[in-house]
C-alpha positions as a Markdown table, in Angstrom:
| # | Residue | x | y | z |
|---|---|---|---|---|
| 1 | Met | 97.0 | 70.5 | 142.1 |
| 2 | Thr | 100.4 | 69.7 | 140.6 |
| 3 | Asn | 101.7 | 68.6 | 143.9 |
| 4 | Asp | 99.2 | 65.7 | 144.1 |
| 5 | Leu | 100.4 | 64.2 | 140.9 |
| 6 | Pro | 102.9 | 61.2 | 140.8 |
| 7 | Phe | 106.3 | 62.7 | 140.7 |
| 8 | Ser | 109.9 | 61.5 | 139.9 |
| 9 | Gln | 112.8 | 63.7 | 141.1 |
| 10 | Ala | 115.1 | 62.0 | 138.5 |
| 11 | Cys | 112.6 | 63.0 | 135.7 |
| 12 | Glu | 112.6 | 66.6 | 137.0 |
| 13 | Asn | 116.4 | 66.7 | 137.1 |
| 14 | Asn | 117.1 | 65.3 | 133.6 |
| 15 | Lys | 114.2 | 66.6 | 131.5 |
| 16 | Ala | 116.0 | 69.8 | 130.4 |
| 17 | Pro | 119.3 | 68.2 | 129.3 |
| 18 | Ile | 117.4 | 65.4 | 127.5 |
| 19 | Leu | 115.2 | 67.9 | 125.7 |
| 20 | Glu | 118.2 | 69.9 | 124.5 |
| 21 | Lys | 119.3 | 66.8 | 122.5 |
| 22 | Leu | 115.9 | 65.6 | 121.5 |
| 23 | Gln | 115.2 | 69.0 | 119.9 |
| 24 | Glu | 118.1 | 68.4 | 117.6 |
| 25 | Ile | 117.2 | 64.8 | 116.8 |
| 26 | Phe | 113.4 | 64.9 | 116.7 |
| 27 | Asn | 113.5 | 67.7 | 114.2 |
| 28 | Thr | 110.6 | 66.9 | 111.8 |
| 29 | Pro | 106.9 | 66.6 | 112.3 |
| 30 | Ala | 106.0 | 63.0 | 113.1 |
| 31 | Lys | 104.8 | 60.6 | 115.8 |
| 32 | Ala | 107.2 | 60.0 | 118.7 |
| 33 | Leu | 106.6 | 56.8 | 120.8 |
| 34 | Glu | 107.7 | 57.0 | 124.4 |
| 35 | Ile | 108.2 | 53.6 | 126.1 |
| 36 | Gly | 107.8 | 53.8 | 129.9 |
| 37 | Thr | 106.0 | 57.1 | 130.3 |
| 38 | Leu | 105.7 | 56.5 | 134.1 |
| 39 | Thr | 104.7 | 59.8 | 135.8 |
| 40 | Gly | 104.3 | 61.7 | 132.5 |
| 41 | Gln | 106.8 | 64.4 | 133.4 |
| 42 | His | 108.9 | 63.8 | 130.3 |
| 43 | Ala | 105.9 | 63.5 | 128.0 |
| 44 | Val | 104.5 | 66.9 | 129.1 |
| 45 | His | 107.8 | 68.7 | 129.0 |
| 46 | Phe | 108.8 | 67.3 | 125.7 |
| 47 | Ala | 105.4 | 67.7 | 123.9 |
| 48 | Lys | 105.1 | 71.2 | 125.1 |
| 49 | Ala | 108.5 | 72.2 | 123.8 |
| 50 | Met | 108.1 | 70.2 | 120.5 |
| 51 | Pro | 104.6 | 71.0 | 119.2 |
| 52 | His | 105.6 | 69.6 | 115.8 |
| 53 | Leu | 105.5 | 66.1 | 117.3 |
| 54 | Gln | 102.5 | 63.8 | 118.0 |
| 55 | Trp | 103.8 | 62.4 | 121.3 |
| 56 | Gln | 102.6 | 58.9 | 122.0 |
| 57 | Pro | 102.8 | 57.9 | 125.7 |
| 58 | Ser | 102.9 | 54.2 | 126.5 |
| 59 | Asp | 103.6 | 52.1 | 129.5 |
| 60 | His | 103.3 | 48.5 | 130.8 |
| 61 | Pro | 99.6 | 47.6 | 131.4 |
| 62 | Glu | 100.3 | 47.5 | 135.2 |
| 63 | Ala | 101.7 | 51.0 | 135.1 |
| 64 | Ala | 99.8 | 52.9 | 132.4 |
| 65 | Asp | 97.4 | 54.6 | 134.7 |
| 66 | Leu | 100.2 | 56.4 | 136.6 |
| 67 | Cys | 100.7 | 59.1 | 133.9 |
| 68 | Arg | 97.1 | 59.8 | 133.1 |
| 69 | Pro | 96.4 | 62.4 | 135.8 |
| 70 | Arg | 99.4 | 64.6 | 134.6 |
| 71 | Leu | 98.6 | 64.1 | 130.9 |
| 72 | Glu | 94.9 | 65.0 | 131.5 |
| 73 | Gln | 95.9 | 68.1 | 133.5 |
| 74 | Ala | 98.3 | 69.3 | 130.8 |
| 75 | Ala | 95.7 | 68.7 | 128.1 |
| 76 | Leu | 98.2 | 69.3 | 125.3 |
| 77 | Pro | 96.8 | 68.9 | 121.8 |
| 78 | Asn | 99.8 | 66.9 | 120.6 |
| 79 | Ile | 99.9 | 64.3 | 123.3 |
| 80 | Leu | 98.0 | 61.2 | 122.2 |
| 81 | Pro | 96.0 | 59.0 | 124.6 |
| 82 | Val | 98.4 | 56.7 | 126.5 |
| 83 | Val | 98.5 | 53.1 | 125.3 |
| 84 | Glu | 99.3 | 50.0 | 127.2 |
| 85 | Leu | 102.5 | 48.5 | 125.8 |
| 86 | Asp | 104.1 | 45.3 | 127.0 |
| 87 | Val | 107.3 | 45.1 | 124.9 |
| 88 | Ser | 107.2 | 41.3 | 125.3 |
| 89 | Asp | 103.9 | 41.1 | 123.4 |
| 90 | Ala | 104.6 | 40.8 | 119.7 |
| 91 | Asn | 101.4 | 42.8 | 118.9 |
| 92 | Trp | 102.3 | 46.4 | 119.8 |
| 93 | Pro | 99.4 | 48.9 | 119.9 |
| 94 | Val | 101.4 | 51.4 | 117.8 |
| 95 | Glu | 102.2 | 50.2 | 114.2 |
| 96 | Thr | 104.7 | 52.8 | 112.9 |
| 97 | Phe | 106.6 | 55.9 | 114.2 |
| 98 | Gln | 109.5 | 58.0 | 113.2 |
| 99 | Trp | 110.9 | 58.7 | 116.6 |
| 100 | Ala | 111.1 | 56.6 | 119.8 |
| 101 | Phe | 112.3 | 57.6 | 123.3 |
| 102 | Ser | 112.7 | 55.6 | 126.5 |
| 103 | Ala | 114.3 | 56.7 | 129.8 |
| 104 | Asn | 115.6 | 54.6 | 132.6 |
| 105 | Thr | 114.0 | 51.3 | 131.4 |
| 106 | Ala | 116.8 | 49.2 | 130.1 |
| 107 | His | 118.2 | 48.6 | 133.6 |
| 108 | Ile | 114.7 | 47.8 | 135.0 |
| 109 | Met | 113.6 | 45.4 | 132.3 |
| 110 | Ser | 114.9 | 41.9 | 132.1 |
| 111 | Trp | 117.5 | 41.4 | 129.3 |
| 112 | Ser | 114.9 | 39.5 | 127.3 |
| 113 | Glu | 112.5 | 42.5 | 127.5 |
| 114 | Val | 115.3 | 44.8 | 126.4 |
| 115 | Glu | 115.8 | 42.5 | 123.4 |
| 116 | Lys | 112.1 | 42.6 | 122.6 |
| 117 | Met | 112.0 | 46.4 | 123.0 |
| 118 | Phe | 114.8 | 46.8 | 120.4 |
| 119 | Arg | 113.3 | 44.2 | 118.1 |
| 120 | Gly | 109.9 | 45.9 | 118.3 |
| 121 | Ile | 111.3 | 49.4 | 117.7 |
| 122 | Gly | 113.5 | 48.1 | 114.8 |
| 123 | Glu | 110.4 | 46.5 | 113.1 |
| 124 | Arg | 108.4 | 49.7 | 113.3 |
| 125 | Leu | 110.8 | 52.7 | 113.1 |
| 126 | Ser | 110.7 | 54.6 | 109.8 |
| 127 | Glu | 113.9 | 54.6 | 107.7 |
| 128 | Asp | 114.7 | 58.2 | 108.5 |
| 129 | Gly | 113.8 | 57.8 | 112.2 |
| 130 | Ala | 115.8 | 57.5 | 115.5 |
| 131 | Phe | 115.5 | 55.8 | 118.8 |
| 132 | Cys | 116.8 | 57.6 | 121.8 |
| 133 | Leu | 117.6 | 55.6 | 125.0 |
| 134 | Tyr | 118.5 | 57.4 | 128.2 |
| 135 | Gly | 120.1 | 56.0 | 131.3 |
| 136 | Pro | 123.3 | 54.7 | 132.9 |
| 137 | Phe | 125.5 | 52.3 | 130.9 |
| 138 | Asn | 128.7 | 50.5 | 131.5 |
| 139 | Asn | 131.5 | 50.3 | 128.9 |
| 140 | Gln | 133.2 | 47.0 | 128.3 |
| 141 | Gly | 132.3 | 45.9 | 131.8 |
| 142 | Glu | 133.6 | 49.2 | 133.5 |
| 143 | Tyr | 131.4 | 51.5 | 135.6 |
| 144 | Ser | 131.4 | 55.1 | 134.7 |
| 145 | Ser | 131.3 | 56.2 | 138.3 |
| 146 | Asp | 131.2 | 54.8 | 141.9 |
| 147 | Ser | 127.6 | 56.0 | 142.1 |
| 148 | Asn | 126.6 | 53.9 | 139.1 |
| 149 | Arg | 128.5 | 50.9 | 140.7 |
| 150 | Arg | 126.4 | 51.4 | 143.9 |
| 151 | Phe | 123.2 | 51.8 | 141.8 |
| 152 | Asp | 123.9 | 48.6 | 140.0 |
| 153 | Gln | 124.4 | 46.7 | 143.2 |
| 154 | His | 121.1 | 48.2 | 144.6 |
| 155 | Leu | 119.3 | 47.1 | 141.4 |
| 156 | Arg | 120.6 | 43.5 | 141.5 |
| 157 | Ala | 119.8 | 43.2 | 145.2 |
| 158 | Gln | 116.2 | 44.2 | 144.4 |
| 159 | Ala | 115.8 | 41.7 | 141.5 |
| 160 | Ser | 118.3 | 39.5 | 139.7 |
| 161 | His | 117.0 | 40.4 | 136.3 |
| 162 | Met | 117.8 | 44.1 | 136.8 |
| 163 | Gly | 121.1 | 45.8 | 136.3 |
| 164 | Ile | 123.1 | 48.5 | 134.3 |
| 165 | Arg | 123.6 | 47.3 | 130.7 |
| 166 | Asp | 126.8 | 47.4 | 128.8 |
| 167 | Leu | 127.3 | 49.5 | 125.7 |
| 168 | Val | 128.9 | 46.6 | 123.9 |
| 169 | Asp | 125.9 | 44.4 | 124.4 |
| 170 | Ile | 123.4 | 47.2 | 123.7 |
| 171 | Ser | 125.2 | 48.0 | 120.4 |
| 172 | Ala | 125.2 | 44.4 | 119.3 |
| 173 | Leu | 121.5 | 44.1 | 120.2 |
| 174 | Ala | 120.7 | 47.2 | 118.1 |
| 175 | Glu | 122.6 | 45.7 | 115.2 |
| 176 | Ser | 120.6 | 42.5 | 115.4 |
| 177 | Ala | 117.4 | 44.6 | 115.3 |
| 178 | Gly | 118.5 | 46.5 | 112.2 |
| 179 | Met | 119.8 | 49.7 | 113.9 |
| 180 | Thr | 123.2 | 51.1 | 114.7 |
| 181 | Leu | 124.4 | 53.3 | 117.6 |
| 182 | Ala | 124.9 | 56.5 | 115.8 |
| 183 | Glu | 125.4 | 59.0 | 118.7 |
| 184 | Asn | 126.4 | 58.6 | 122.3 |
| 185 | His | 125.9 | 61.8 | 124.4 |
| 186 | Pro | 127.2 | 62.2 | 127.9 |
| 187 | Met | 124.5 | 63.5 | 130.2 |
| 188 | Pro | 124.4 | 64.7 | 133.8 |
| 189 | Ala | 124.6 | 62.3 | 136.8 |
| 190 | Asn | 126.8 | 59.8 | 134.8 |
| 191 | Asn | 124.0 | 59.0 | 132.3 |
| 192 | Arg | 124.1 | 58.7 | 128.6 |
| 193 | Leu | 121.7 | 59.5 | 125.7 |
| 194 | Leu | 122.2 | 56.8 | 123.1 |
| 195 | Val | 120.9 | 57.5 | 119.6 |
| 196 | Phe | 120.1 | 54.5 | 117.3 |
| 197 | Arg | 119.3 | 54.9 | 113.6 |
| 198 | Pro | 118.1 | 52.3 | 111.1 |
| 199 | Ile | 120.8 | 50.6 | 109.1 |
| 200 | His | 120.4 | 51.3 | 105.4 |
């Protein structure tokens, strides 16, 4: 039963507006790596709507099993078996891809892990590819809303390494990894979809 599967209300709320943008960006047949598949709701929704993609789910070794029940139930031919991916490990289980996507990970990871995620993607992303990163972001130290300010305080109270990242820092990090922030789309609930493309 669907109701028995791991479920995220945030994923359910944001999957449609994210898909609308991804369909414009992930527009050619290729492999799409998802970092942080979690419950698998995004993977199933996106792979079903974009059958031209080979969707590669991945998650940290400690969390990779969470998405398996939903992916197995969906049984979509274009969803590849989930792989265990620790961004801090230099040896990623995926060698190359044209598209990459991650939602609500940058504020959960430590900054060191965010750096390694960008570096790992930058090293493996094809020249005509794109990396889409979804979540809340600050701009030059300013919160985009009171709800994001409260969320940031909640994160930092949970663990000192967590917190909403700043667009200035993220852009600089992307540049150091050979990518540039090409698009910045406003999304519902004071989130953004950032689109990074390789620097030529």
